[in-house]
Coordinates of C-alpha atoms and ligand atoms in Angstrom, one line a residue:
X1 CA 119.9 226.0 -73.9
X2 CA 118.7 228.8 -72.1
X3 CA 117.9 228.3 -68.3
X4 CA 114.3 229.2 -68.4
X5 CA 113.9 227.3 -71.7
X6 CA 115.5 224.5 -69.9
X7 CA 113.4 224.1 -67.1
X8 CA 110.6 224.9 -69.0
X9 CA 111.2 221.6 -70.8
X10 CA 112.2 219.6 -67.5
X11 CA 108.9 220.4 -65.7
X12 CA 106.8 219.6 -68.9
X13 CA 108.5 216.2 -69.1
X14 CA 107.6 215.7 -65.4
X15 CA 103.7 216.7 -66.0
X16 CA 104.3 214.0 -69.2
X17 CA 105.4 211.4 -66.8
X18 CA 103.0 212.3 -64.4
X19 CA 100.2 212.4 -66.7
X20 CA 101.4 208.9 -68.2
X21 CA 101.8 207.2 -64.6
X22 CA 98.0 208.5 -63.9
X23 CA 96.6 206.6 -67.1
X24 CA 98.7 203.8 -66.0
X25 CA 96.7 203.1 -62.8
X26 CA 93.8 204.0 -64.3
X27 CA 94.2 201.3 -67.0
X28 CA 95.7 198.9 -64.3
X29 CA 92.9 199.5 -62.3
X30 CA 90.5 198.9 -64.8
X31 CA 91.7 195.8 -66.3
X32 CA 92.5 194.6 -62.3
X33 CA 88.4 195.4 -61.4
X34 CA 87.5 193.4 -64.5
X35 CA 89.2 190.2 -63.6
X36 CA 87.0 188.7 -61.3
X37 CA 83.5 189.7 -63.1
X38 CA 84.9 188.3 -66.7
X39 CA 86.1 185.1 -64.5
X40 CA 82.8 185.0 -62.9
X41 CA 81.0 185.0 -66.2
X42 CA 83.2 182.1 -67.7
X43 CA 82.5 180.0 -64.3
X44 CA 78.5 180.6 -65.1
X45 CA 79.0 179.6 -68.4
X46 CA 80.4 176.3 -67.4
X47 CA 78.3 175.7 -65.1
X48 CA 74.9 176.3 -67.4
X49 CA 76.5 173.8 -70.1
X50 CA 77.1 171.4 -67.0
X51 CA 74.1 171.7 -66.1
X52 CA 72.2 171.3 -69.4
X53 CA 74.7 168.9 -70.6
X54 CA 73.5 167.5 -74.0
X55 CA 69.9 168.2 -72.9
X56 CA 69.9 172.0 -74.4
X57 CA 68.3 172.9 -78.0
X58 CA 70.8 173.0 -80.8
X59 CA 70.8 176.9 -80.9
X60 CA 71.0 177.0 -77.2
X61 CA 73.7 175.0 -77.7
X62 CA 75.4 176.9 -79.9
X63 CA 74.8 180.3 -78.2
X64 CA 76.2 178.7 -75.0
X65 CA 79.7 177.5 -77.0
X66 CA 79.9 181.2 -78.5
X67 CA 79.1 182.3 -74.8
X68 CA 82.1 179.9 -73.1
X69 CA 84.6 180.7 -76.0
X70 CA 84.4 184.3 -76.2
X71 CA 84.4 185.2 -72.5
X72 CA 87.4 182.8 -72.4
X73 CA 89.0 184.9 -74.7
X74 CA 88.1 187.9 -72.8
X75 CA 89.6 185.9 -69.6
X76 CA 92.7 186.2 -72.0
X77 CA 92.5 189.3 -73.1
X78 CA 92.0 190.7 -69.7
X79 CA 95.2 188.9 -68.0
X80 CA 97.7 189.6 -71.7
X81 CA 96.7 193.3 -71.0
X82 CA 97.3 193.1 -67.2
X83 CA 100.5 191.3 -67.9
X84 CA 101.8 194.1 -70.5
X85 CA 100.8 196.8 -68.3
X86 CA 102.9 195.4 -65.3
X87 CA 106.0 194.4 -68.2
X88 CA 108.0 197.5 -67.3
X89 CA 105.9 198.8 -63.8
X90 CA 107.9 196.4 -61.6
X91 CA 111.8 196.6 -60.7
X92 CA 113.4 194.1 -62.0
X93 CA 115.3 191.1 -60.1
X94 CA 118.0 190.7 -61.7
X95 CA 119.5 187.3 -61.3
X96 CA 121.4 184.2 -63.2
X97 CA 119.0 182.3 -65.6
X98 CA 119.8 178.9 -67.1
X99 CA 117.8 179.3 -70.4
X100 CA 118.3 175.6 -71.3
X101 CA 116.5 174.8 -67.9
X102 CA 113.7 177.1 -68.3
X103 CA 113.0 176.6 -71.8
X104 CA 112.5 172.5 -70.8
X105 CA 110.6 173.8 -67.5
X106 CA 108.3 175.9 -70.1
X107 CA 108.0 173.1 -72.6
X108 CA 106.6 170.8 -69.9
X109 CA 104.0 173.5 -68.9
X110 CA 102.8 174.0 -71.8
X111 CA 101.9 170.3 -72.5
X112 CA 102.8 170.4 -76.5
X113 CA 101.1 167.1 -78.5
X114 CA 103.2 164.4 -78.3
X115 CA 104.2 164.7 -82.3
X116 CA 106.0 167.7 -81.7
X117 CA 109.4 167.6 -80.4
X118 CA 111.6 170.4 -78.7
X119 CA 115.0 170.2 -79.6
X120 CA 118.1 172.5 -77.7
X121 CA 120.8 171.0 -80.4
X122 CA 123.8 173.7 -79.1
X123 CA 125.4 175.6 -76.0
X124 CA 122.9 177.4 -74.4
X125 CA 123.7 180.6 -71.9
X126 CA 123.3 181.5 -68.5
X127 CA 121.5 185.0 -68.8
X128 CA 121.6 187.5 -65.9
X129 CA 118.0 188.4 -66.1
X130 CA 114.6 189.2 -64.2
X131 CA 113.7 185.6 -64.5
X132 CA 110.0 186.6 -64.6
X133 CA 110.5 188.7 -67.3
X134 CA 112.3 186.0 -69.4
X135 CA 110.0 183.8 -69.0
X136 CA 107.5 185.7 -70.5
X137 CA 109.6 185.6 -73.5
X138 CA 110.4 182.0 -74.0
X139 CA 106.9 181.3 -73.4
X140 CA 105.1 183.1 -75.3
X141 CA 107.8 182.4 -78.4
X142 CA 107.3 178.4 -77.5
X143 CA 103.5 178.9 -77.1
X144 CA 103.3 180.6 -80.5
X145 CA 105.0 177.6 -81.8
X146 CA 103.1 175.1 -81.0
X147 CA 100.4 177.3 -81.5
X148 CA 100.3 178.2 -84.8
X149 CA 101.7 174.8 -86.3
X150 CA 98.7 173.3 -87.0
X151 CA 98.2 169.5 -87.2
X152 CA 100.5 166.8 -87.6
X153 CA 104.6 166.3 -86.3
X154 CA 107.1 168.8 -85.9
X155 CA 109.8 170.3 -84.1
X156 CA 110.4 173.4 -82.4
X157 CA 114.3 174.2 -82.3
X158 CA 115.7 176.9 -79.5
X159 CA 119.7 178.2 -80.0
X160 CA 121.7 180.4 -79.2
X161 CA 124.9 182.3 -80.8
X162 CA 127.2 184.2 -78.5
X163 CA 128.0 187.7 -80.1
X164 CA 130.5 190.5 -78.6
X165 CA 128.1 191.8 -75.7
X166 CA 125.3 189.9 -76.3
X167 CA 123.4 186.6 -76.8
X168 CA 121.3 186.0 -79.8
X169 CA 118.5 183.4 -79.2
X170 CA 116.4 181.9 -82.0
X171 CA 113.0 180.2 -81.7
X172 CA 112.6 178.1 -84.6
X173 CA 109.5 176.3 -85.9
X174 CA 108.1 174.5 -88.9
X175 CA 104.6 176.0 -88.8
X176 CA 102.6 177.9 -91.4
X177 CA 105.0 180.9 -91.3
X178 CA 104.1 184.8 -91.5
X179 CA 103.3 186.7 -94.8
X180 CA 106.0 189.1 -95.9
X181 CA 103.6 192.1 -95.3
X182 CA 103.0 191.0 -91.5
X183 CA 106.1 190.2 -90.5
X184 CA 106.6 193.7 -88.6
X185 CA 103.3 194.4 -87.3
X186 CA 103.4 190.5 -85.5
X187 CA 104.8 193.0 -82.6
X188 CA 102.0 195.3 -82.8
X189 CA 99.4 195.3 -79.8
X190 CA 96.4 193.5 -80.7
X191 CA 97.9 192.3 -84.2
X192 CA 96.0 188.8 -84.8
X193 CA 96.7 186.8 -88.3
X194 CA 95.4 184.0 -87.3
X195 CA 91.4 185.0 -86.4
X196 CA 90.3 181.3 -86.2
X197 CA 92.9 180.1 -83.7
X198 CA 91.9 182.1 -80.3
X199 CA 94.0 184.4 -79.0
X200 CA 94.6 188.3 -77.8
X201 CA 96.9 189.9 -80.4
X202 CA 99.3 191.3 -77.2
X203 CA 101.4 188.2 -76.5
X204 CA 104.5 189.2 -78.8
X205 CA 103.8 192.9 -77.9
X206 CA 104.5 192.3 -74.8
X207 CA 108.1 190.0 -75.5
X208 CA 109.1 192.9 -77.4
X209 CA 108.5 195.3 -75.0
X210 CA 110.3 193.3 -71.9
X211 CA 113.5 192.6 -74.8
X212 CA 113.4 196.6 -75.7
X213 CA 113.4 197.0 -72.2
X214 CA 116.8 195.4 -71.9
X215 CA 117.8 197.8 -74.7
X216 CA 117.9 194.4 -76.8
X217 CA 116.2 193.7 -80.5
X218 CA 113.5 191.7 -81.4
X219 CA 112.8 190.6 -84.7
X220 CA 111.5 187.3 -86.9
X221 CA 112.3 185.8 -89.9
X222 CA 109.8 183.8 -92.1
X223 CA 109.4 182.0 -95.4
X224 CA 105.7 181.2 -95.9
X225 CA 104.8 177.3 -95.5
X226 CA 108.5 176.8 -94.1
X227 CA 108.3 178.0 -91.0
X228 CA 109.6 181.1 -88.2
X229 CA 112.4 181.9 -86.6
X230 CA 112.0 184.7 -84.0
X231 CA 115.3 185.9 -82.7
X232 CA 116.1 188.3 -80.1
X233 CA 119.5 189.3 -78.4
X234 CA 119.7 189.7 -74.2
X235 CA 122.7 191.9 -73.1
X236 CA 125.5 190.3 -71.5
X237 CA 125.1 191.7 -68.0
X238 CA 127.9 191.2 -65.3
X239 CA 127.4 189.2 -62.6
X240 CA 127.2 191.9 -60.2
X241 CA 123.9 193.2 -61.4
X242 CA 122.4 190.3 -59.7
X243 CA 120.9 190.9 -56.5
X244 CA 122.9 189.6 -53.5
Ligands
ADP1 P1 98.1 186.0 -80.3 O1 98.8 184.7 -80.3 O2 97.4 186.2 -79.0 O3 97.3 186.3 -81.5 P2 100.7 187.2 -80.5 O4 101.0 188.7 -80.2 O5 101.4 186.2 -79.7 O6 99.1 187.1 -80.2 O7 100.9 187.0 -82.0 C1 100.4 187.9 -83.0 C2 100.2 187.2 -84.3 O8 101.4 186.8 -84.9 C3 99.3 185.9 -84.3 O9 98.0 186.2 -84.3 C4 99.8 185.1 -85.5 O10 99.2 185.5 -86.6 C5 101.3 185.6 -85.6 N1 102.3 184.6 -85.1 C6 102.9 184.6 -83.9 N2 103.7 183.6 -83.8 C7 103.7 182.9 -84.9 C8 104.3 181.7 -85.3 N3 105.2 181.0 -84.6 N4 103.9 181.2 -86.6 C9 103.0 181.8 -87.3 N5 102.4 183.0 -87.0 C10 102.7 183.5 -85.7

């Protein structure tokens, strides 16, 4: 390419970047000063229906539920957004991850119903990974699960398949599934299929952006009223990219 051509492109990459770093902190900023308002308006809420307890008028009563759930889903919103913003802002740590370990660490966290049982039936591997980062992964994957299952018992099975430079891992439930026709946009920020069970739409966007990341794949595999399977591979780093 020609020299001038060449740094012609350079420096407009640059103002790019620049440009793309500038709406980052803006949007950072934003979402960070909205935090403690949106919290401070779910606290009030609380404390009204405390307050009123089962005293209120029925439509009072109703306006105040509509009040609590929807600024608890902007609570949500707000901290998914902040979360996918800050996916790729940080350095990664780079260190050695037992995923059997902190898939059972997540599985306790998230406090599944009893009915529904985690089951790890095979080899799992030690990833090197920002353990941050893949935690995000597994848990909003195991959330998901449990999530979307609806009532009654089930399992949720995690594996793993070694490949040539890689790892496969599989989340596996038994839930409702995913439509043909939204089984690429479950990715997409702010894709919700499920409107009546509460939720952002930014959780899996931001999975696939911390697996793409790692210059891994992402994808999921469903047969409606049978259940998911979302799979994604994680590099097989050498030890050495862990931090000392
Ligand atoms: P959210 O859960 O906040 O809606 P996600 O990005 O995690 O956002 O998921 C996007 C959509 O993908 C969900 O609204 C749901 O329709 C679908 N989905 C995700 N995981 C599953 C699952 N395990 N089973 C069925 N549907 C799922």
């Amino acid at each position: 390419m020609h020299r001038d051509a060449s740094a012609d492109l350079e420096g407009r990459v640059r103002e790019l970047e620049a440009q793309l770093e500038d709406q980052r902190r803006l949007t950072y900023g934003a979402l960070h000063d909205l935090k403690s308002p949106v919290r401070g308006i779910a606290q009030l809420a609380e404390w009204i229906a405390e307050e009123l307890g089962g005293e209120a008028d029925p439509e009072v009563a109703e306006w105040l539920t509509l009040l609590q759930q929807r600024s608890r889903r902007l609570t949500v919103l707000v901290q998914d957004l902040l979360s996918y913003i800050l996916a790729d802002a940080r350095e990664p740590d780079l260190v050695a991850v037992s995923t059997r370990d902190l898939v059972q660490e997540i599985w306790v966290d998230i406090h599944p119903p009893v009915d529904v049982d985690l089951l790890i039936p095979g080899a799992m591997p030690v990833l090197v990974a920002d353990h941050l980062a893949l935690r995000q992964v597994f848990a909003n994957l195991l959330e998901n699960a449990v999530k979307y299952r609806g009532e009654g018992p089930g399992q949720v099975i995690v594996q793993s398949r070694e490949l040539d430079d890689s790892y496969e891992l599989a989340v596996i439930d038994d839930g409702p599934g995913i439509p043909d026709k939204a089984v690429d946009k479950v990715f997409d920020p702010f894709y919700r299929g499920q409107s009546k069970i509460e939720g952002s739409g930014v959780g899996l966007a931001l999975v696939a952006r911390v697996v793409k990341s790692m210059g891994a794949k992402i994808w999921v595999e469903s047969e409606l009223g049978e259940g998911s399977t979302f799979l994604f591979t994680w590099p097989k780093l050498p030890l050495s990219h862990t931090r000392a």
